[in-house]
Every structure is written in C-alpha cells, then in structure tokens.
Amino acid sequence: MNRLLSLNDLAIGYHPAKRLGLLASDHSGRWRTIAKALTLELNPGELVCLLGPNGSGKSTLMRTMSGIQPPLAGRIEILGQSITKMSPKDIALNLSIVLTDRILIGNLSVYALVALGRSPYTGWMGRLSEEDEAIVQEAIEITGTTDFVNSHISDLSDGERQKVMIARALAQDTPIILLDEPTAFLDLPNRIEIIQLLRKLTHQKGKSILMSTHELDLALQAADKIWLMQENRSARKDCKSKLLAGLPEELILNGQFEEAFAREGFLFDRQTGSFQIHHQTCGEIGLIGEGTLAFWTKRALERLGYQVLQNQRMFPRVEILHKSGTDLWRYISSEDSQPQDNITITELIVAMQPKR
Amino acid sequence: MKISSVDGHKPRLQSNGNVPNFSLIVLLSVAVLIFFVIDLALGSVKIPLEEVISILLYGETENAAWLKIIEFIRLPKGFTAILAGASLSVAGLQMQTLFRNPLAGPSVLGITAGASFGVAVVMLASGAATNAFAIKQLGINGSWLIVIASSLGSSLVLLVILSISMRVKDNIVLLIVGIMVGNITISLISVWQYFSAPEQIQDYLIWTFGSLNGVIQDQLMLLAIVVSLGFLFSLGASKSLNMMLLGENYAKSMGLNITRVRLSVILATSLLAGSVTGFCGPIGFIGIAVPHITRSILNTSDHRFLTPSTALVGAILMLICDIIAQLPGSQVTLPINAVTAFVGSPVVIWVIMKNRNLKASFS
C-alpha cells in the first residue's frame, strides 16, 4: 500500500478534563466531539484541500493529525505505524506543519528561522551540515524568499512571513506537509504562486500535502481531492461536524458543496464553481451580445440587482454595439421609449441604477 | 552554524552573521576581565591597578595588607559577582524563552521565593543560638545548610509547579500559576516573620538585601560547581530553546519533547538561581534585564550565542554594580540588591528605547 497517512475511525475534539490549557478553541463548551468516525487517507503525490466554514474544526483536525493534540478515539497512522507509538522526532521526520500561529519574534533572521526546520536532523547543538545548508537554501529559493533572507522575521509583512513559514516546513523535508490556511494573508498573485508551488511539490516530488483554505475557487481548481467539513445536521447531534471526501467535481455535482456553505444571501453557481452574492432582484433584463463584453456587462447588471437573460429580445434590454472598434452600449427601457444609443458602460450603469 | 559554500550564481545566504557574534563573545570576555580587575582595585582601601595585577600574576606586592585584602576579601567577592551575575542572567534568559514573556525571570515561578522560604525556615526556626551568620561561620557545613535549604525551598516550589505543569498545556497559564505559588510562599514567610523574634527577622532581612561578601573560599568552590552544572544544562538546552521561539506547537512539530525541555530548563534555573540566592540573597533585576540587554547587543535570538553572551554581560553588570556598591573611597557599602535595580533599570530603559525591540522579542 502506498498510503502515507491514514485516519482510522478517528474522533477529534476536546476532552473536557483537559480543557484548561485549550480554552481558546472551545469557548462554548458545547461540543466536546468535533467530528468522529473519520476514516481517510493521504497518498503520495496528492494535494488535498480541506474546506469548511469557520469553526467547523479544520484546525482541530490538522492539529490532531500532526500529533499536537491527542485524538478522542481512533488511530492516526503514518506508513502503517500509529503516531501515538512514534517519538516526536519520528513524527517530525515524516510530517511538517504550517500553522496559523503568528510568529513575532524579534532578532530572529529569516535564514535562522528556515534553518530551524532542519532541527530533527541536526545534533544536540543544532549545527548545520553542508547538506542541511543546501536544503535550507533550496527551500528559501523555491518559496521566493531569497530577497529578505537576512531580514528579521518581525520586519516582514504577513504575506512574506507566511512564505517563510512554508519555507521552514519545506526545509524539514518531510513526505507529508499539513498547512493550515497558508494563503490567508497573501494577495491573489502570491496565493496562486503558493498553490502552484504546492502542486509542483506533490506532482513532481511526490509529497503528500493537506491544506485548509477558504479560497474555494482556487481549491477547486488545484486540489486532487477535497475534504469538506460541514455542520452535522443529522438528527443524532453527537458531534459538531461531519467530513466528506471526494473529487472536487464530484462534490459540486452532487450538491454537497452548496449544502456545506449554504447561508442566506448568496448562491453557489455550479456553472462557474464560485459563490455569488445574491441581491434582491430588480426584475428581469435582456442582454444581446457575446464574449467578454457580454460577460462583464452581465456582471455589472447582476451587481445592480437584475436577473439577466442572455440573448432575449425583451424589454427592458441592453445591447452591445461594436462601432468602429470602440465598445458602446444601447439601452431600451420599453417598447415605445426612445433607446439610449452609443453610451459607455459607465453611462449605462448610471442609467440602470435602480430607483429607490 | 557555518556559512554555506556559495557558488557564483546564487545569492549569498548568511546565517545571521556568526563571525561578529564570536568576536563579540571574545570582546565580552575581555570586558569581564577588565571589570574584574577594577573591582579588585576599588573599595574602602584603594589598591593601585599595577599592584592588583602583580598580586594576581605573581602573588607578590610591596604591601602585605593588600595581599590579604585581595586574597581573602576581594577575590572571593569578585568571583561571586561573576558567578551570581552570570547564573541569574542565564536563568532569566531561559525563563523568558520558555514562557515567551519579556517579564519572566528567575523570580517568577516562585524560584526565588522558594529559596527565600528555605532560608527563612533555617534562619527563623533554628533559634537565636544559630543565627544566619553563625551558620555561615561554620564553613562548608554551614554553607551546605543554607544552600540545601534554599535549593530545597526552590525545588519544593518547583515541584508544585511541575506537577501542575503536567496538567496545564499552556505556558502562560503555567506562568501565572508560578507567580501565584510564589505569592503564597512569600505570604508564608510573612506569617513566619510575624511570629518570630526581632533578632531572627533582622538576620533574615539582612539576607534579603543581598550580599556578595558572605561567600568565603571553600564555599566559592561549591557555588562554582553548582553554577557550572546549571550552565551546562542551559547550554545543552540551546537548540531546544531556539525551537521554542516558534511556539510550542511548532517546536513539537519539529520533534521537540516539550515536557523534557520544560524539565531541564526548570532544573537548570533552580540550580542557577537557587544556589546564588542561597549564598547571596535574592538579587533582583539582573535576571530580567540582562537577557534584554544582550539580545539588543547581539541582535540575535540564537541561544547558542545568546546563552554564553548573556552570562558574560550578566557578569559585567554585576561587577559594575559591585564597584558602585563599594562607594570607592568611603567606608560604606550599599546593599547589592538596591544597586542592581538602581543602576540597571536606567540601562534597560535606555537599551529598549534605543532599539525598540523589546516588544518584538516575543509574540
């Protein structure tokens, strides 16, 4: 079997007697068991995204899987060996993590922090060998943190710091990497860069990566598999959340995805795999036109609160005109009214503003 | 850590400027030596520097009284200052990293309070016949009694805290528990004092002022051995403490056995702070301040450099405090505890204002 990490009938949550030091994660005190009967696995060369609403237990699952927090029941196995029987060092050689903990230590350089990732390999004084140095250097280059390698960690932006923490996990050089919201502080180009990096690590180096994220569309594009945590709505409320695993497409098509994030006020669009902010509709409107212009015109109209019916010659309607290379629009409010011709999109939006 | 061999294409990655750190340690050692000699020269009787050096190197001088003063009073006192400064500072550094709290020091967690408790028990319960200074006059046995009492006292408190720490996952909770246990210990001492004879209280109060003078040659050996042991433990914990900088979760994920680190840090701290407190009384301020000063000077959080440097800076500061406490040229000697705080606090304020990195030192 090439199963790298497997969960067997695992239950996660907080033991009431041990809550003293763990209050931060369990203020309500209502849910001892967050999820149970989890039987899942991570395989080499697989990027798995853990999705779920806030408070559904994603971080708890990751902490439990990495051995930071004890499970309530069941087993976590790395290469067939239970982690409760492994020493912290053995676990550290197989599994590295990126947490949401903010690291704000002064006087610690980026290089020194990434080099700490080599700790499980170094001797009692932590001296780095040539090989260790090379791995640290590679981790820094691969994450694009070379420019601030000599800066202090406290001088970095949140996004830069996040990349450094990923570099540290890479320096630990483990077959399994767990990342808790690694893209949280990053802007879009950096988010895409990080996800591309994680994909490269899984597909080229055969690593097994589990990352939790709120970037649904990116996750749906990049993940080989999705673990979806959602509120347990079954009649027997013996735990807070349940977890569904599957291919991204599978979860969208069978409606699980919508169900997990269902909330008043927005809709999940199965066509595009993204969420739409659902406005009260101002009524239907027709749109004549094609391509990119039509797409963004539709966006604008939907934002204003219209339900857009494409290529319907109805009233009111908007038409896209292509005249001598410039993009212009026409708005006809009713059959007998004068159409507003040759207007720009700005003028169109002003004209279309719903009357309050 | 050595600087990696770098080929022409790759940018030069340097691990936190090691070379200046090493030369800084040499520089600090030289400074310790200089202040040590100055400390020997100054006091109620001023001995010329050349004579001090001649006594140290060749054991001869034109004035026999100077030889006696150096040999029996100032040399032990100077060594005690170095040992006390170094061990209290290293103990403070370890506590600050373990608890990730800039205000931690050997006095929190009730280590100092526990030592005081042990000494109080010996001094206040032993009756008027054997007061503190009588005990110290007994030589090695007497010093054993005080050291054992203070070590037992601090160990007792630490044992309570350790057993609580097994149940408590969070170091901040542990820190607060430590402070509370320390308070309980201090209140016990107060109750004891309330019911004790005034002469006994006086002995105890004099002990709490702190003094570097009480340690005679034989006892110095003992103090040196205990402190060296504690220092070795501290050096051995350097890598673990570096990992702890990222917080317990990360440290654990890198294979660190948190319980073992806690145990070794607490053991090292109680050896260092417990023994020094036993011999010299509860000397405040050094343990909290010196780690901050050292971090600012060295500009690193790497405990492999920070631990020895903190020890050296602590020794220097303690020697300076001792020089000031002698009030050179006068017959008066100030209690060392008052001087450390009075001299050191402005230094800390200055260092922190200048570098503005105290807040950034911990999350």
Coordinates of C-alpha atoms in Angstrom, one line a residue, chain B:
Chain B
M1 CA 26.4 27.1 12.1
K2 CA 28.8 27.8 9.4
I3 CA 28.4 29.9 6.3
S4 CA 27.5 27.8 3.4
S5 CA 29.8 27.4 0.5
V6 CA 28.2 29.6 -2.1
D7 CA 28.7 29.4 -5.8
G8 CA 28.9 32.4 -8.1
H9 CA 25.3 32.4 -9.3
K10 CA 23.4 32.0 -6.1
P11 CA 22.8 35.0 -3.8
R12 CA 24.9 34.8 -0.6
L13 CA 22.8 33.4 2.2
Q14 CA 24.4 34.1 5.5
S15 CA 23.2 32.6 8.7
N16 CA 22.7 35.7 10.9
G17 CA 26.3 36.9 10.9
N18 CA 28.1 34.4 13.0
V19 CA 31.6 35.8 12.8
P20 CA 30.8 39.1 14.6
N21 CA 29.0 37.0 17.3
F22 CA 32.1 35.1 18.0
S23 CA 34.3 38.1 18.2
L24 CA 31.7 39.7 20.4
I25 CA 32.0 36.9 22.9
V26 CA 35.7 37.3 23.0
L27 CA 35.3 41.1 23.4
L28 CA 32.8 40.5 26.3
S29 CA 35.2 38.1 28.0
V30 CA 37.9 40.7 27.9
A31 CA 35.5 43.2 29.4
V32 CA 34.7 40.8 32.2
L33 CA 38.4 40.5 33.0
I34 CA 38.9 44.3 32.9
F35 CA 36.0 45.0 35.3
F36 CA 37.1 42.1 37.5
V37 CA 40.5 43.8 38.0
I38 CA 38.9 47.2 38.5
D39 CA 36.5 45.6 41.1
L40 CA 39.5 44.2 42.9
A41 CA 41.3 47.5 42.9
L42 CA 38.5 49.6 44.3
G43 CA 36.9 49.5 47.7
S44 CA 37.3 51.1 51.1
V45 CA 41.1 50.7 50.6
K46 CA 42.2 51.7 47.1
I47 CA 44.9 49.4 45.8
P48 CA 46.8 50.6 42.6
L49 CA 45.9 48.7 39.5
E50 CA 49.6 47.6 38.8
E51 CA 49.7 46.1 42.3
V52 CA 46.4 44.2 41.8
I53 CA 47.8 42.7 38.5
S54 CA 51.1 41.9 40.2
I55 CA 49.2 40.1 43.0
L56 CA 47.1 38.2 40.5
L57 CA 50.0 37.2 38.4
Y58 CA 52.9 36.7 40.8
G59 CA 51.3 36.7 44.2
E60 CA 53.7 39.4 45.5
T61 CA 53.3 43.1 46.4
E62 CA 55.0 45.7 48.5
N63 CA 52.1 45.9 51.0
A64 CA 51.3 42.7 52.8
A65 CA 47.9 44.0 53.9
W66 CA 46.9 44.4 50.2
L67 CA 47.7 40.8 49.6
K68 CA 45.4 39.8 52.4
I69 CA 42.6 42.1 51.3
I70 CA 42.8 40.8 47.7
E71 CA 43.2 37.1 48.6
F72 CA 40.6 36.8 51.3
I73 CA 38.0 39.5 50.6
R74 CA 38.0 40.9 47.2
L75 CA 38.9 37.8 45.1
P76 CA 36.1 35.7 46.5
K77 CA 33.7 38.6 46.2
G78 CA 34.8 39.3 42.6
F79 CA 34.3 35.6 41.7
T80 CA 31.0 35.6 43.5
A81 CA 29.9 38.6 41.5
I82 CA 30.8 36.9 38.2
L83 CA 29.0 33.7 39.2
A84 CA 25.9 35.4 40.5
G85 CA 25.6 37.8 37.6
A86 CA 26.1 35.1 35.0
S87 CA 23.8 32.5 36.6
L88 CA 20.9 34.9 37.3
S89 CA 21.1 36.2 33.8
V90 CA 21.1 32.8 32.1
A91 CA 18.3 31.7 34.4
G92 CA 16.3 34.8 33.3
L93 CA 17.0 34.1 29.6
Q94 CA 15.8 30.5 29.9
M95 CA 12.6 31.6 31.7
Q96 CA 11.9 34.3 29.1
T97 CA 12.2 32.0 26.2
L98 CA 10.3 29.1 27.9
F99 CA 7.4 31.3 28.7
R100 CA 7.8 33.6 25.7
N101 CA 7.4 36.5 28.0
P102 CA 9.7 39.5 28.3
L103 CA 8.9 40.0 32.0
A104 CA 9.8 36.5 33.1
G105 CA 12.8 36.0 35.2
P106 CA 14.1 33.7 38.0
S107 CA 11.9 35.5 40.5
V108 CA 8.7 34.4 38.7
L109 CA 7.7 30.8 39.1
G110 CA 8.5 31.3 42.7
I111 CA 12.1 30.1 42.3
T112 CA 13.5 33.0 44.3
A113 CA 10.5 32.9 46.7
G114 CA 11.1 29.2 47.3
A115 CA 14.8 29.8 48.0
S116 CA 13.8 32.6 50.4
F117 CA 11.4 30.3 52.1
G118 CA 14.0 27.6 52.6
V119 CA 16.4 30.2 54.1
A120 CA 13.7 31.7 56.2
V121 CA 12.9 28.2 57.6
V122 CA 16.5 27.7 58.6
M123 CA 17.1 31.2 60.0
L124 CA 13.8 31.7 61.7
A125 CA 13.3 28.2 63.0
S126 CA 16.9 27.5 64.1
G127 CA 16.5 29.8 67.1
A128 CA 18.7 32.6 68.3
A129 CA 21.7 30.3 69.1
T130 CA 22.4 29.7 65.5
N131 CA 21.6 32.8 63.5
A132 CA 22.4 33.2 59.9
F133 CA 25.9 34.5 60.3
A134 CA 26.7 31.9 62.8
I135 CA 25.7 29.3 60.3
K136 CA 27.9 30.9 57.7
Q137 CA 30.8 30.9 60.1
L138 CA 30.6 27.1 60.3
G139 CA 32.3 27.0 56.9
I140 CA 31.5 24.3 54.4
N141 CA 28.9 22.6 56.6
G142 CA 27.1 25.9 57.3
S143 CA 27.1 26.9 53.7
W144 CA 25.7 23.5 52.8
L145 CA 22.9 24.1 55.2
I146 CA 21.9 27.4 53.6
V147 CA 22.4 26.1 50.1
I148 CA 20.5 23.0 50.8
A149 CA 17.7 25.0 52.5
S150 CA 17.4 27.4 49.6
S151 CA 17.7 24.7 46.9
L152 CA 15.1 22.6 48.8
G153 CA 12.9 25.6 49.1
S154 CA 13.1 26.4 45.4
S155 CA 12.8 22.7 44.5
L156 CA 9.7 22.3 46.6
V157 CA 8.0 25.2 44.9
L158 CA 9.2 23.9 41.5
L159 CA 7.8 20.5 42.3
V160 CA 4.4 22.0 42.9
I161 CA 4.7 24.0 39.7
L162 CA 5.9 21.0 37.7
S163 CA 3.1 18.8 38.9
I164 CA 0.7 21.5 37.8
S165 CA 2.6 21.9 34.5
M166 CA 1.9 18.3 33.7
R167 CA -1.8 19.1 33.6
V168 CA -1.5 22.5 32.1
K169 CA -0.8 22.7 28.3
D170 CA -0.4 26.4 28.1
N171 CA 2.9 28.0 29.3
I172 CA 1.1 31.3 30.0
V173 CA -1.2 29.6 32.4
L174 CA 1.8 28.0 34.0
L175 CA 3.5 31.3 34.3
I176 CA 0.5 32.8 36.2
V177 CA 0.3 29.7 38.4
G178 CA 4.1 30.2 39.1
I179 CA 3.6 33.8 40.2
M180 CA 0.7 32.8 42.4
V181 CA 2.6 30.0 44.1
G182 CA 5.4 32.5 44.6
N183 CA 3.0 34.8 46.3
I184 CA 1.7 32.1 48.6
T185 CA 5.3 31.3 49.6
I186 CA 6.0 34.9 50.3
S187 CA 2.9 35.2 52.5
L188 CA 4.0 32.1 54.4
I189 CA 7.3 33.8 55.1
S190 CA 5.5 36.9 56.3
V191 CA 3.4 34.9 58.7
W192 CA 6.5 33.2 60.0
Q193 CA 8.2 36.6 60.4
Y194 CA 5.2 37.9 62.3
F195 CA 5.6 35.2 64.9
S196 CA 9.4 35.3 65.1
A197 CA 11.7 37.2 67.4
P198 CA 13.0 40.6 66.1
E199 CA 16.7 39.4 66.1
Q200 CA 15.8 36.5 63.8
I201 CA 13.9 38.7 61.5
Q202 CA 16.8 41.0 61.3
D203 CA 19.1 38.3 60.1
Y204 CA 16.6 37.3 57.5
L205 CA 16.1 40.9 56.4
I206 CA 19.8 41.4 56.0
W207 CA 20.0 38.3 53.9
T208 CA 17.2 39.7 51.7
F209 CA 19.3 42.8 51.0
G210 CA 21.7 40.6 49.1
S211 CA 25.4 40.5 49.6
L212 CA 28.4 39.2 47.6
N213 CA 30.6 39.3 50.7
G214 CA 29.4 36.3 52.5
V215 CA 31.0 33.6 50.3
I216 CA 34.4 32.5 51.5
Q217 CA 36.8 30.5 49.5
D218 CA 35.6 27.0 50.3
Q219 CA 32.1 27.9 49.6
L220 CA 33.0 29.6 46.4
M221 CA 34.2 26.2 45.1
L222 CA 30.8 24.7 45.9
L223 CA 28.9 27.6 44.3
A224 CA 31.1 27.3 41.2
I225 CA 30.4 23.6 40.8
V226 CA 26.6 24.0 41.1
V227 CA 26.6 27.0 38.8
S228 CA 28.7 25.2 36.2
L229 CA 26.3 22.3 36.3
G230 CA 23.4 24.6 35.7
F231 CA 25.2 26.4 33.0
L232 CA 25.9 23.1 31.2
F233 CA 22.2 22.2 31.3
S234 CA 21.4 25.6 29.9
L235 CA 23.9 25.3 27.0
G236 CA 22.5 21.9 26.3
A237 CA 19.0 23.3 26.0
S238 CA 20.1 25.9 23.4
K239 CA 18.8 24.1 20.4
S240 CA 15.5 23.3 22.2
L241 CA 15.1 26.9 23.2
N242 CA 15.7 28.0 19.7
M243 CA 12.9 25.7 18.6
M244 CA 10.7 27.0 21.4
L245 CA 11.0 30.5 19.9
L246 CA 8.4 29.5 17.3
G247 CA 5.9 28.4 20.0
E248 CA 5.1 25.1 21.5
N249 CA 3.1 23.8 18.5
Y250 CA 5.9 24.3 16.0
A251 CA 8.5 23.1 18.4
K252 CA 6.6 19.9 18.9
S253 CA 6.1 19.5 15.2
M254 CA 9.9 19.6 14.8
G255 CA 10.3 16.7 17.2
L256 CA 10.8 18.5 20.4
N257 CA 9.8 16.8 23.6
I258 CA 8.2 19.8 25.4
T259 CA 8.0 18.1 28.8
R260 CA 11.6 17.2 28.7
V261 CA 12.7 20.7 27.8
R262 CA 10.5 22.2 30.5
L263 CA 12.0 19.9 33.0
S264 CA 15.6 20.6 32.0
V265 CA 15.0 24.4 31.9
I266 CA 13.3 24.4 35.3
L267 CA 16.1 22.2 36.7
A268 CA 18.8 24.4 35.3
T269 CA 17.1 27.5 36.5
S270 CA 16.6 26.2 40.0
L271 CA 20.3 25.2 40.2
L272 CA 21.5 28.6 38.9
A273 CA 19.0 30.9 40.7
G274 CA 18.5 28.6 43.8
S275 CA 22.2 28.3 44.7
V276 CA 23.0 32.0 44.0
T277 CA 20.0 33.1 46.0
G278 CA 21.1 30.8 48.9
F279 CA 24.6 32.4 49.0
C280 CA 23.9 36.0 48.1
G281 CA 20.3 36.6 48.9
P282 CA 17.5 37.3 46.5
I283 CA 19.2 39.6 44.0
G284 CA 16.6 41.2 41.8
F285 CA 16.6 42.9 38.4
I286 CA 19.7 41.2 36.8
G287 CA 17.7 38.1 35.7
I288 CA 15.1 40.2 33.8
A289 CA 17.3 42.9 32.4
V290 CA 20.4 41.2 31.2
P291 CA 18.8 39.0 28.6
H292 CA 17.2 42.1 27.0
I293 CA 20.5 44.0 27.0
T294 CA 22.3 41.0 25.5
R295 CA 19.7 40.5 22.8
S296 CA 20.0 44.1 21.8
I297 CA 23.7 44.0 21.6
L298 CA 24.0 40.7 19.8
N299 CA 21.0 41.3 17.6
T300 CA 20.1 37.6 17.6
S301 CA 17.8 35.1 19.2
D302 CA 20.1 32.2 18.7
H303 CA 20.6 30.7 22.2
R304 CA 23.9 29.1 21.2
F305 CA 25.4 32.5 21.2
L306 CA 22.9 34.2 23.5
T307 CA 23.4 31.9 26.5
P308 CA 27.2 32.4 26.8
S309 CA 26.9 36.1 25.9
T310 CA 24.1 36.6 28.5
A311 CA 26.4 35.0 31.1
L312 CA 29.2 37.4 30.2
V313 CA 27.0 40.5 30.1
G314 CA 25.5 39.5 33.5
A315 CA 29.0 39.1 35.0
I316 CA 30.0 42.5 33.7
L317 CA 26.9 44.2 35.0
M318 CA 27.2 42.5 38.4
L319 CA 30.9 43.6 38.7
I320 CA 29.9 47.2 37.8
C321 CA 27.1 47.1 40.4
D322 CA 29.6 45.7 43.0
I323 CA 32.1 48.5 42.2
I324 CA 29.3 51.1 42.7
A325 CA 28.1 49.4 45.9
Q326 CA 31.5 49.7 47.4
L327 CA 31.3 53.5 47.0
P328 CA 35.0 53.7 46.3
G329 CA 36.9 55.8 48.8
S330 CA 34.3 55.5 51.5
Q331 CA 33.9 53.0 54.3
V332 CA 30.2 52.4 53.5
T333 CA 28.9 49.5 51.4
L334 CA 25.4 49.6 49.9
P335 CA 23.3 46.5 49.8
I336 CA 23.8 45.0 46.3
N337 CA 20.1 44.4 45.8
A338 CA 19.5 48.2 45.8
V339 CA 22.4 48.9 43.5
T340 CA 21.4 46.3 40.8
A341 CA 18.0 47.9 40.4
F342 CA 19.1 51.5 40.7
V343 CA 21.9 51.1 38.2
G344 CA 20.4 48.6 35.9
S345 CA 16.9 49.9 35.4
P346 CA 18.0 53.1 33.5
V347 CA 20.3 50.9 31.4
V348 CA 17.4 48.7 30.4
I349 CA 15.2 51.7 29.7
W350 CA 18.0 53.2 27.5
V351 CA 18.6 50.0 25.6
I352 CA 15.0 49.4 24.9
M353 CA 14.2 53.0 23.9
K354 CA 17.2 52.9 21.6
N355 CA 16.5 49.6 19.9
R356 CA 12.7 49.5 20.3
N357 CA 12.8 45.7 20.0
L358 CA 11.6 44.6 23.4
K359 CA 8.0 44.3 22.2
A360 CA 9.1 42.5 19.1
S361 CA 11.1 39.9 21.0
F362 CA 8.1 37.9 21.8
S363 CA 4.7 37.4 20.3

